[in-house]
Amino acid sequence: MAKKKATAKAADNLTFLKTPTGINGLDEITLGGFPKGRPTLICGAAGCGKTLFSLEFLVKGVEEFNEPGVFIAFEEKADELALNVTSLGFDLKKLQDEKKLRIDYIHIDKSEIEETGEYDLQGLFIRLGYAIDSIGAKRVVLDTIENLFSGLTNEGILRAELRRLFQFLKDKGVTAIITGESGEKTLTRQGLEEYVSDCVILLDHRVVNQISTRRLRIIKYRGSLHGTNEYPFLIDEDGISVLPVTSLKLDKPVSAEIINSGIPSLDKMFPTGGFYKGSSILTSGTAGTGKTSIAVSFADAACKRGEKCLYFAFEESPAQIIRNMKSIDLNLQKHVDKGLLKFYASRPTMYGLEMHLVAIHKAIQKFKPNVVVLDPITNLITIGSFSEVKSMLVRMIDFLQENQITVMFTALTLSTVINDQTDDGVSSLVDSWLCIKDIEMNGERNRGLYVMKARGMQHSNQIREFVITNKGLSLVDVYLGPDGILTGSARETQMLMEETGQVLHRNALGRKDREVLRKRKLLEAKIESLKTEFESAEEELNKIYIEDEIKRGVLNKTRQQMTDLRSGNKDI
Amino acid sequence: MSKKYELRLYVAGKTLKSVTALNNLKQYCEEHLKGEYVIEVIDLLEQPQLAEGDQILAIPTLVKKVPEPVRKIIGDLSNQEKVLVGLDIRPKL
């Protein structure tokens, strides 16, 4: 033990040692935790989570770093305290039984106490020292030490003793948290910040537009770099999570891998055959244009690839989405059953934007999805201003890209005039932007989809008609007729008309063919009869000719006979 | 042991304040409660675990266990008036 301490001291000279808090995200913004062996002040107004914060510091210390802790409670009794944090999954009783945690309740009742003459707080020191030594504590919480001021009147002594107390804690080598209630002008009512000067953290619970957000800020951290912003934090069933909201770097990894969108005809609009993995896709359109359907197809495709998808629904409940998507032949339930698809539904007004962001972060870190869908981001505007939503989305996209998670947002555009510059200003952040547009014509409304932008990819410049059928989604080439673009039934009509035309045309062609055939047959028949005529004429001619021949032969013969007769040849 | 007054004085080592307090206490008791009291001196340096029971913060602290109600008087007990009031020997003026 002594040896260990000695080496720690030696290292102390070289580097600034920190005690990891184990609180989600806090170690990131403090770059490692609280200053080791020194007191840290946590201040804030009533109900901002100071006690919980410090208690989690102790519990995590035991659970994750095997560092026993002492909790000196000036406000709540040990049992009350244990009861209050059971909902967060902290079993203080068990930790106490294991001698990993010690909760000491210090009760000060002014009515019981009479002060006369000089005194000091050696009793407190002894109790503290005893508590620390009895379990070998490395972490100490004093919650809230200011209560001393309400019980004891001699402020001069108290202040001197407090100074001594912090020195005592340092000498003990414990990492301590002192909590303090916010004062009017000072950080704490009694000016504790005067004594604890190494690290001061301010917790804040602000209500804007009736929605509360918890925030945390490191006011001071002597000897260490730290994040200086206000960071929102969340208290839920897993305790506290702090979100480091802005990463300053733009050095995210990129992937050339392509993932498909779940709509084959949409993929065909990109020669690459889909979107880049880890990119962000925005689908925007007016009400009822099928944004959610596209988003769900995208999620469905991811699940079919065997990837995990987290679906944030800000508008519909998961059951509603699952039911509705059956109408376009998407069975989401089986993905949910397999654990590939997870819904995270919450009303935007449930809590502030920052809290949403924290909650989304948490959900993503827990589920570790490959694909994330946010449907729709525009609903968040109900709880924040435009610029706030934008800054939230910037950080969100940042976070997602860092983790190589492909994300699809849907956004509702309110006006029919497409604002090319901005859809909540996200357009500059997203990598691909699909725009769905209403095409109203001939008394009906149809959907036209086009790719507004696709970073690093060639893409079709054509507006495609986006059709939603009970077989799923598909894109159809819009019909470019002589009267311009035709969609919907106008397109169908035009196509039908063309088809009719073709049939008629074919029919006409056939008739002509038959006519030719008939004509040929006619002519052929004519030719045949002429031939016969010719043959009979020829025969006639031949007959005369033969008769002549015969006649001539007979004549010759007769003449011969006559000649013979005349010459007296009487032999005949 | 059924004295009327049971008093406990918590100290931490033999500091000046502790010694003063003990001397003062003895003097007041002899004057006002002769034969009716018992004083128990607890040195927290030797028995630190006892500090929790009586919720001791300040040193020295005098705790009046009996008679009820329990009262605590902190400091070196230099103000006799206050101590006597605190011990319910004399009513508060």
XYZ file of C-alpha atoms in Angstrom:
665
model
C 0.000 0.000 0.000
C 2.708 2.398 1.031
C 4.696 1.462 -2.004
C 1.767 2.069 -4.231
C 1.318 5.498 -2.802
C 4.938 6.309 -3.327
C 4.829 5.394 -7.001
C 1.651 7.380 -7.408
C 3.356 10.358 -5.900
C 6.310 9.992 -8.187
C 4.058 9.882 -11.203
C 2.211 12.870 -9.865
C 5.219 14.995 -10.496
C 5.224 14.122 -14.135
C 1.596 13.985 -15.145
C -1.655 15.303 -13.892
C -3.451 12.318 -12.480
C -7.164 12.034 -12.878
C -9.801 9.860 -11.337
C -12.230 8.598 -13.926
C -15.782 9.283 -12.827
C -17.332 6.464 -14.793
C -20.212 8.780 -15.622
C -21.195 8.477 -19.247
C -19.512 11.179 -21.246
C -18.160 13.171 -18.343
C -14.728 11.645 -18.585
C -14.613 12.745 -22.196
C -15.182 16.398 -21.496
C -12.918 16.440 -18.476
C -10.351 14.522 -20.515
C -10.061 11.751 -18.000
C -12.067 12.608 -14.930
C -11.749 14.643 -11.784
C -8.379 15.667 -10.366
C -7.072 12.753 -8.399
C -6.639 13.290 -4.704
C -8.254 16.707 -4.766
C -11.662 18.060 -4.031
C -14.034 19.014 -6.807
C -16.943 21.335 -6.259
C -20.285 20.575 -7.850
C -22.712 23.398 -7.524
C -26.158 24.150 -8.804
C -29.652 25.079 -7.797
C -32.006 22.789 -5.947
C -33.041 19.737 -7.914
C -30.350 19.919 -10.523
C -28.916 16.528 -9.710
C -25.973 17.253 -7.470
C -26.601 14.423 -5.055
C -27.257 11.968 -7.799
C -24.182 13.073 -9.638
C -21.943 12.576 -6.655
C -23.549 9.308 -5.720
C -23.030 7.925 -9.176
C -19.409 8.961 -8.910
C -19.097 6.730 -5.865
C -21.093 3.812 -7.191
C -19.210 3.761 -10.482
C -16.007 4.051 -8.517
C -16.859 0.853 -6.732
C -18.310 -0.999 -9.680
C -15.891 -0.042 -12.399
C -12.677 0.991 -10.728
C -12.870 -0.916 -7.461
C -12.408 2.230 -5.458
C -14.435 2.259 -2.239
C -16.218 5.465 -1.396
C -17.636 7.372 1.519
C -20.765 9.437 1.278
C -21.245 11.994 4.005
C -24.835 13.093 3.860
C -25.872 16.258 5.586
C -29.312 16.303 4.062
C -30.746 12.861 3.657
C -30.540 9.802 5.817
C -28.784 6.754 4.440
C -32.029 4.819 3.968
C -33.735 7.658 2.171
C -30.756 8.090 -0.034
C -30.663 4.398 -0.883
C -34.350 4.435 -1.665
C -34.036 7.475 -3.877
C -31.469 5.919 -6.130
C -32.901 2.404 -6.397
C -34.785 3.615 -9.428
C -31.434 4.198 -11.084
C -30.341 0.665 -10.441
C -27.966 1.493 -7.631
C -28.070 -0.997 -4.806
C -26.475 0.984 -2.026
C -27.390 -1.547 0.618
C -25.448 -4.269 -1.117
C -22.423 -2.053 -1.618
C -22.556 -1.108 2.023
C -22.735 -4.732 3.086
C -19.722 -5.475 0.922
C -17.892 -2.687 2.697
C -17.339 -0.873 -0.572
C -19.478 2.058 0.288
C -20.142 3.831 3.496
C -22.910 6.320 3.963
C -22.641 8.513 6.995
C -25.523 10.717 7.845
C -24.550 13.806 9.792
C -27.440 15.412 11.474
C -27.274 18.986 12.619
C -30.178 20.312 14.550
C -29.809 23.867 15.587
C -32.400 23.582 18.324
C -30.365 20.897 20.041
C -27.139 22.791 19.937
C -25.922 25.513 22.180
C -22.641 27.212 21.411
C -20.384 28.573 24.043
C -16.799 29.505 23.607
C -14.172 28.131 21.330
C -14.588 24.897 19.435
C -13.456 23.220 16.273
C -14.818 20.560 13.947
C -12.367 17.907 14.951
C -15.341 15.621 15.543
C -16.269 15.791 11.882
C -12.703 15.163 10.868
C -12.505 12.141 13.106
C -15.724 10.735 11.727
C -14.604 11.353 8.205
C -11.185 9.918 8.835
C -12.710 6.911 10.523
C -15.146 6.330 7.680
C -12.399 6.603 5.086
C -10.033 4.317 6.933
C -12.647 1.713 7.776
C -13.180 0.790 4.125
C -10.023 2.211 2.577
C -12.000 4.765 0.620
C -10.526 6.512 -2.375
C -13.544 8.657 -3.091
C -15.434 10.917 -0.756
C -18.568 12.946 -1.224
C -19.719 15.676 1.126
C -23.346 16.492 0.380
C -24.019 19.343 1.182
C -21.422 20.717 3.503
C -23.109 24.080 3.530
C -25.637 22.638 5.910
C -23.017 23.207 8.561
C -23.672 26.887 8.211
C -27.294 26.500 9.077
C -26.515 24.488 12.188
C -23.580 26.388 13.558
C -23.480 30.102 13.941
C -19.847 30.928 14.350
C -18.924 31.581 10.763
C -15.361 32.515 11.561
C -14.678 29.098 13.004
C -16.573 27.357 10.217
C -14.595 29.003 7.470
C -11.314 28.262 9.121
C -12.413 24.680 9.636
C -13.554 24.271 6.063
C -10.192 25.322 4.814
C -8.683 22.775 7.149
C -11.163 20.158 5.962
C -10.165 20.445 2.339
C -6.544 20.261 3.286
C -7.398 17.213 5.360
C -9.038 15.560 2.366
C -6.041 16.290 0.196
C -3.744 14.845 2.812
C -5.882 11.751 2.921
C -5.333 11.440 -0.804
C -9.002 10.971 -1.594
C -10.749 12.361 -4.608
C -13.599 14.305 -3.155
C -16.777 15.881 -4.386
C -18.221 18.758 -2.429
C -21.681 19.822 -3.399
C -23.023 23.292 -2.882
C -26.256 25.067 -3.517
C -26.124 28.010 -5.905
C -25.957 31.411 -4.326
C -27.311 34.647 -5.645
C -24.088 36.200 -6.745
C -21.601 33.512 -6.000
C -21.519 29.996 -7.295
C -22.431 28.648 -3.917
C -24.287 30.228 -1.075
C -21.359 30.188 1.267
C -18.671 30.857 -1.288
C -17.245 27.352 -1.160
C -15.542 27.957 -4.462
C -13.048 29.964 -2.480
C -11.799 26.824 -0.842
C -12.200 24.286 -3.584
C -10.236 25.727 -6.367
C -9.111 22.765 -8.380
C -12.207 21.865 -10.257
C -15.606 23.473 -10.257
C -18.583 22.079 -12.124
C -21.862 23.882 -12.440
C -25.083 22.007 -12.951
C -28.030 23.812 -14.324
C -31.641 22.968 -14.859
C -33.196 25.365 -17.270
C -36.716 25.606 -18.500
C -37.272 27.102 -21.902
C -40.736 27.052 -23.420
C -41.915 24.827 -20.598
C -39.376 22.200 -21.487
C -36.528 21.577 -19.128
C -32.991 20.764 -19.995
C -30.228 19.823 -17.634
C -26.856 21.214 -18.447
C -23.389 20.923 -17.079
C -20.433 23.214 -17.435
C -16.928 22.965 -16.185
C -16.220 26.397 -14.826
C -12.721 25.715 -13.815
C -10.281 22.891 -13.961
C -6.911 23.906 -12.749
C -4.021 22.301 -14.511
C -6.010 20.551 -17.161
C -7.608 21.137 -20.473
C -11.327 20.601 -20.548
C -14.375 21.181 -22.676
C -15.695 24.639 -21.934
C -19.171 24.434 -23.364
C -22.418 23.777 -21.671
C -23.146 20.133 -22.066
C -26.627 18.761 -21.704
C -27.036 15.748 -19.517
C -29.734 13.273 -18.918
C -30.886 11.449 -15.853
C -32.697 8.244 -16.619
C -32.863 4.659 -15.494
C -29.184 4.168 -16.246
C -28.052 7.141 -14.250
C -26.434 10.194 -15.707
C -25.195 10.631 -19.244
C -23.363 13.704 -20.333
C -23.074 14.430 -23.971
C -20.021 16.025 -25.436
C -21.920 17.831 -28.080
C -19.415 19.264 -30.434
C -16.479 17.500 -31.824
C -14.183 20.036 -33.321
C -12.545 17.938 -35.931
C -13.604 17.115 -39.420
C -11.579 13.987 -39.822
C -14.170 11.324 -39.978
C -13.447 8.066 -41.711
C -15.137 7.540 -45.048
C -16.246 4.425 -46.778
C -16.678 3.616 -50.430
C -19.055 0.827 -49.632
C -22.479 1.175 -51.178
C -25.716 0.267 -49.506
C -29.014 -0.004 -51.266
C -32.075 1.996 -50.431
C -34.613 -0.788 -50.558
C -36.213 0.652 -53.668
C -34.478 -0.854 -56.708
C -35.686 1.818 -59.069
C -34.327 4.470 -56.741
C -30.963 2.770 -56.637
C -30.948 2.905 -60.407
C -30.917 6.677 -60.250
C -27.385 6.345 -59.007
C -24.882 4.616 -61.225
C -23.221 3.344 -58.064
C -26.409 1.516 -57.173
C -27.162 3.140 -53.828
C -25.823 5.383 -51.152
C -22.422 5.418 -49.547
C -22.193 3.692 -46.233
C -21.887 6.160 -43.388
C -23.418 8.961 -45.369
C -26.443 10.970 -44.440
C -29.536 11.083 -46.570
C -32.289 13.613 -46.316
C -35.723 12.879 -47.673
C -37.857 15.936 -47.781
C -41.283 16.582 -49.080
C -44.655 17.983 -48.262
C -47.234 16.181 -46.190
C -48.302 12.792 -47.412
C -45.631 12.359 -50.011
C -44.407 9.050 -48.656
C -41.342 10.119 -46.747
C -41.943 7.630 -44.003
C -42.469 4.901 -46.551
C -39.092 5.631 -48.101
C -37.495 5.700 -44.687
C -39.063 2.425 -43.714
C -37.993 0.807 -46.990
C -34.521 1.956 -46.224
C -34.704 0.432 -42.765
C -36.205 -2.732 -44.144
C -33.404 -3.064 -46.685
C -30.836 -2.703 -43.928
C -32.492 -5.426 -41.896
C -32.671 -7.676 -44.927
C -28.932 -7.256 -45.303
C -28.672 -8.424 -41.724
C -27.689 -5.028 -40.399
C -29.097 -3.410 -37.330
C -31.349 -0.444 -37.667
C -32.538 1.996 -35.077
C -35.668 3.897 -35.989
C -36.409 7.118 -34.159
C -40.041 7.956 -34.546
C -41.145 11.389 -33.482
C -44.575 11.231 -34.998
C -46.006 7.766 -34.919
C -45.856 4.972 -32.423
C -43.924 1.840 -33.419
C -47.094 -0.243 -33.567
C -48.653 2.290 -35.850
C -45.687 2.278 -38.193
C -45.583 -1.503 -38.304
C -49.285 -1.672 -39.074
C -49.174 1.060 -41.681
C -46.229 -0.397 -43.514
C -48.012 -3.667 -44.027
C -50.036 -1.759 -46.603
C -46.983 -1.459 -48.790
C -45.937 -5.038 -48.242
C -43.232 -4.381 -45.689
C -43.204 -6.716 -42.743
C -41.294 -4.952 -40.036
C -42.445 -7.139 -37.203
C -40.160 -9.980 -38.215
C -37.148 -7.668 -38.100
C -38.215 -6.470 -34.689
C -38.562 -10.050 -33.514
C -35.114 -10.863 -34.803
C -33.713 -7.932 -32.920
C -32.458 -6.218 -36.045
C -34.886 -3.371 -35.941
C -35.525 -1.276 -32.933
C -37.914 1.586 -32.566
C -37.320 4.490 -30.329
C -40.413 6.577 -30.189
C -40.803 9.731 -28.213
C -42.831 12.841 -28.475
C -40.654 15.805 -29.344
C -42.218 17.750 -26.543
C -41.206 15.141 -24.012
C -38.038 16.989 -23.311
C -35.733 19.600 -24.720
C -33.731 19.283 -27.883
C -30.497 18.693 -26.125
C -32.065 16.000 -24.080
C -33.308 14.382 -27.232
C -29.822 14.470 -28.565
C -28.480 12.876 -25.413
C -31.201 10.279 -25.508
C -30.508 9.537 -29.160
C -26.802 9.260 -28.456
C -27.450 6.895 -25.645
C -29.792 4.748 -27.636
C -27.309 4.555 -30.480
C -24.414 3.717 -28.240
C -26.441 0.994 -26.631
C -27.905 -0.607 -29.737
C -24.947 0.024 -32.028
C -26.923 0.163 -35.252
C -25.548 0.284 -38.788
C -28.404 2.378 -39.999
C -30.376 5.050 -38.233
C -33.627 6.628 -39.326
C -35.001 9.836 -37.887
C -38.573 10.461 -38.794
C -39.163 13.351 -39.015
C -36.617 15.889 -37.882
C -38.937 18.761 -38.587
C -41.114 17.802 -35.672
C -38.283 18.822 -33.416
C -38.824 22.394 -34.440
C -41.872 22.430 -32.234
C -39.558 22.418 -29.272
C -36.701 24.536 -30.459
C -35.847 27.365 -32.710
C -34.586 26.798 -36.203
C -30.988 27.438 -35.311
C -31.166 25.192 -32.293
C -32.512 22.334 -34.325
C -29.840 22.910 -36.871
C -27.068 22.892 -34.357
C -28.479 19.752 -32.839
C -28.583 18.033 -36.186
C -25.070 19.130 -37.008
C -23.827 17.436 -33.904
C -25.943 14.430 -34.495
C -24.728 13.925 -38.047
C -21.245 14.487 -36.798
C -21.633 11.778 -34.242
C -23.220 9.356 -36.674
C -20.580 9.824 -39.303
C -17.878 9.298 -36.777
C -19.399 5.934 -36.056
C -19.915 5.129 -39.721
C -23.634 4.933 -39.283
C -25.742 5.630 -42.312
C -28.592 7.895 -41.431
C -31.784 8.834 -43.166
C -33.702 11.878 -42.037
C -37.100 12.789 -43.208
C -38.145 16.397 -43.265
C -41.459 17.963 -43.862
C -41.393 20.966 -46.105
C -44.217 23.236 -45.313
C -44.335 25.361 -48.373
C -44.827 23.958 -51.797
C -42.106 26.217 -53.076
C -38.971 24.216 -52.667
C -36.447 26.208 -50.816
C -33.296 25.138 -52.460
C -30.880 26.547 -49.983
C -32.063 25.064 -46.829
C -34.236 22.556 -45.171
C -33.471 23.505 -41.643
C -30.052 24.259 -43.006
C -29.303 20.605 -42.988
C -28.739 20.403 -46.656
C -25.171 21.541 -46.336
C -24.590 18.683 -43.962
C -26.307 15.834 -45.632
C -24.604 13.915 -48.356
C -27.626 13.009 -50.393
C -30.919 14.724 -50.651
C -34.036 13.185 -52.092
C -36.813 15.581 -52.767
C -40.384 14.499 -53.190
C -42.624 16.960 -54.869
C -46.295 17.138 -55.445
C -47.337 17.324 -59.023
C -50.908 18.505 -59.290
C -52.442 18.087 -62.661
C -55.755 17.136 -64.176
C -57.486 17.134 -60.850
C -55.159 14.734 -59.147
C -52.067 14.778 -57.087
C -49.030 12.713 -57.845
C -45.594 12.434 -56.417
C -42.445 13.275 -58.228
C -39.099 12.307 -56.806
C -35.757 13.657 -57.755
C -32.265 13.647 -56.394
C -31.405 17.132 -55.289
C -27.862 16.259 -54.487
C -25.631 13.293 -53.994
C -22.132 14.009 -52.914
C -19.459 12.134 -54.746
C -21.898 10.223 -56.912
C -23.314 10.666 -60.327
C -27.040 10.705 -60.251
C -29.944 10.987 -62.543
C -31.278 14.470 -63.109
C -34.718 13.153 -63.979
C -37.855 13.605 -62.012
C -39.347 10.190 -61.522
C -42.857 9.504 -60.601
C -42.934 7.945 -57.188
C -45.682 5.392 -56.859
C -46.797 3.639 -53.735
C -48.552 0.371 -54.357
C -49.492 -2.557 -52.212
C -46.457 -4.330 -53.645
C -44.123 -1.683 -52.377
C -42.561 1.466 -53.646
C -41.211 2.118 -57.066
C -40.233 4.882 -59.352
C -41.667 5.203 -62.794
C -40.259 7.327 -65.549
C -42.503 10.260 -65.929
C -44.066 10.474 -69.331
C -42.828 13.223 -71.479
C -45.640 13.752 -73.906
C -46.180 16.446 -76.471
C -47.932 18.486 -73.775
C -45.097 18.202 -71.225
C -44.751 15.991 -68.198
C -47.568 13.608 -67.554
C -48.051 11.734 -64.333
C -50.557 9.499 -62.674
C -53.676 8.727 -64.615
C -52.747 11.252 -67.260
C -49.651 9.173 -67.875
C -51.723 6.021 -67.865
C -54.182 7.535 -70.297
C -51.471 8.680 -72.575
C -49.905 5.260 -72.462
C -53.263 3.636 -73.169
C -53.868 5.944 -76.036
C -50.568 5.093 -77.492
C -51.312 1.447 -77.095
C -54.658 1.829 -78.867
C -52.943 3.696 -81.600
C -50.544 0.877 -82.029
C -53.279 -1.714 -82.175
C -55.107 0.336 -84.760
C -51.954 0.805 -86.650
C -51.250 -2.899 -86.586
C -54.772 -3.520 -87.717
C -54.393 -1.118 -90.609
C -51.190 -2.733 -91.612
C -52.829 -6.159 -91.609
C -55.632 -4.969 -93.781
C -53.242 -3.607 -96.323
C -51.351 -6.845 -96.306
C -54.488 -8.799 -96.918
C -55.437 -6.480 -99.735
C -52.137 -7.032 -101.410
C -52.631 -10.704 -100.991
C -56.046 -10.520 -102.452
C -54.818 -8.434 -105.329
C -52.082 -10.846 -105.973
C -54.503 -13.728 -105.895
C -56.736 -11.852 -108.289
C -53.924 -11.154 -110.620
C -52.674 -14.629 -110.315
C -56.104 -15.904 -111.220
C -56.121 -13.531 -114.138
C -52.753 -14.710 -115.211
C -54.018 -18.288 -115.014
C -57.016 -17.603 -117.185
C -54.931 -15.698 -119.707
C -52.562 -18.592 -119.748
C -55.451 -20.943 -120.422
C -56.710 -18.599 -123.087
C -53.289 -18.494 -124.562
C -53.070 -22.228 -124.476
C -56.383 -22.660 -126.238
C -55.416 -20.003 -128.765
C -52.148 -21.769 -129.234
C -53.929 -25.050 -129.671
C -56.250 -23.447 -132.150
C -53.292 -22.137 -133.998
C -51.553 -25.449 -133.762
C -54.683 -27.225 -134.995
C -54.767 -25.183 -138.213
C -51.145 -25.762 -138.569
C -51.521 -29.508 -138.225
C -54.547 -29.588 -140.440
C -52.557 -27.725 -143.004
C -49.786 -30.238 -142.614
C -52.161 -33.120 -142.933
C -53.870 -31.433 -145.829
C -50.557 -30.783 -147.445
C -49.518 -34.380 -146.856
C -52.752 -35.738 -148.289
C -52.512 -33.328 -151.185
C -48.984 -34.375 -151.877
C -50.021 -37.942 -151.761
C -52.954 -37.379 -154.009
C -50.800 -35.362 -156.397
C -48.363 -38.206 -156.526
C -51.057 -40.614 -157.259
C -52.380 -38.341 -159.957
C -48.942 -38.000 -161.387
C -48.521 -41.733 -161.333
C -51.814 -42.206 -162.890
C -51.066 -39.698 -165.583
C -47.766 -41.322 -166.328
C -49.513 -44.640 -166.957
C -48.419 -46.374 -163.965
C -51.258 -48.748 -163.774
C -50.084 -50.659 -160.846
C -52.499 -49.017 -158.543
C -26.271 4.144 38.671
C -29.315 6.309 38.615
C -28.069 9.807 38.765
C -30.344 12.591 37.697
C -27.906 13.969 35.159
C -25.910 11.854 32.726
C -23.424 13.964 30.858
C -20.984 13.022 28.126
C -18.131 15.170 27.066
C -16.576 14.391 23.701
C -12.982 15.483 23.241
C -10.193 14.735 20.825
C -6.963 14.395 22.688
C -5.893 16.610 25.478
C -6.144 19.917 23.719
C -6.411 23.195 25.504
C -10.055 23.553 24.606
C -10.890 20.099 25.868
C -9.173 20.595 29.154
C -10.836 23.961 29.636
C -14.211 22.508 28.829
C -13.803 19.635 31.277
C -12.655 21.941 34.032
C -15.538 24.317 33.419
C -18.036 21.489 33.398
C -16.782 20.001 36.617
C -16.971 23.362 38.270
C -20.567 24.044 37.216
C -21.699 20.580 38.220
C -20.137 20.812 41.628
C -21.866 24.116 42.122
C -25.317 23.195 40.903
C -25.715 19.445 40.700
C -23.659 18.108 43.500
C -24.157 14.375 43.868
C -26.710 14.226 41.080
C -24.504 13.842 38.052
C -22.098 11.582 36.287
C -19.658 12.766 33.625
C -18.338 10.432 30.955
C -15.418 11.726 28.925
C -14.997 10.154 25.480
C -11.808 10.706 23.572
C -12.626 10.321 19.891
C -9.000 9.880 18.981
C -9.218 6.594 20.851
C -12.766 5.649 19.935
C -13.588 7.335 16.653
C -16.542 5.013 16.003
C -18.447 6.654 18.861
C -18.662 9.978 17.052
C -21.514 8.753 14.880
C -23.849 7.770 17.702
C -24.285 11.206 19.165
C -23.776 13.031 15.848
C -20.650 14.734 17.012
C -19.136 17.322 14.709
C -17.610 19.910 16.898
C -15.045 19.341 19.585
C -15.508 19.710 22.461
C -19.198 18.773 22.677
C -21.112 18.207 25.830
C -24.110 15.955 25.454
C -26.804 15.786 28.057
C -28.344 12.334 27.671
C -30.520 12.384 30.776
C -32.859 14.031 31.545
C -34.654 14.366 28.238
C -34.555 16.241 25.912
C -31.093 15.529 24.619
C -29.107 18.712 24.342
C -25.694 19.448 22.939
C -23.439 22.232 24.001
C -20.401 22.835 21.894
C -17.376 24.916 22.723
C -15.157 25.216 25.731
C -18.148 25.932 27.984
C -16.672 29.251 29.022
C -20.061 30.922 29.279
C -21.603 29.581 32.462
C -24.984 31.123 31.829
C -25.371 29.401 28.495
C -24.236 26.071 29.826
C -26.699 26.176 32.681
C -29.514 27.065 30.338
C -28.397 24.378 27.962
C -28.478 21.783 30.696
C -31.943 22.935 31.699
C -30.666 23.793 35.135
C -31.730 27.326 34.736
C -34.675 28.396 32.588
C -33.945 30.485 29.551
C -34.380 34.132 30.346
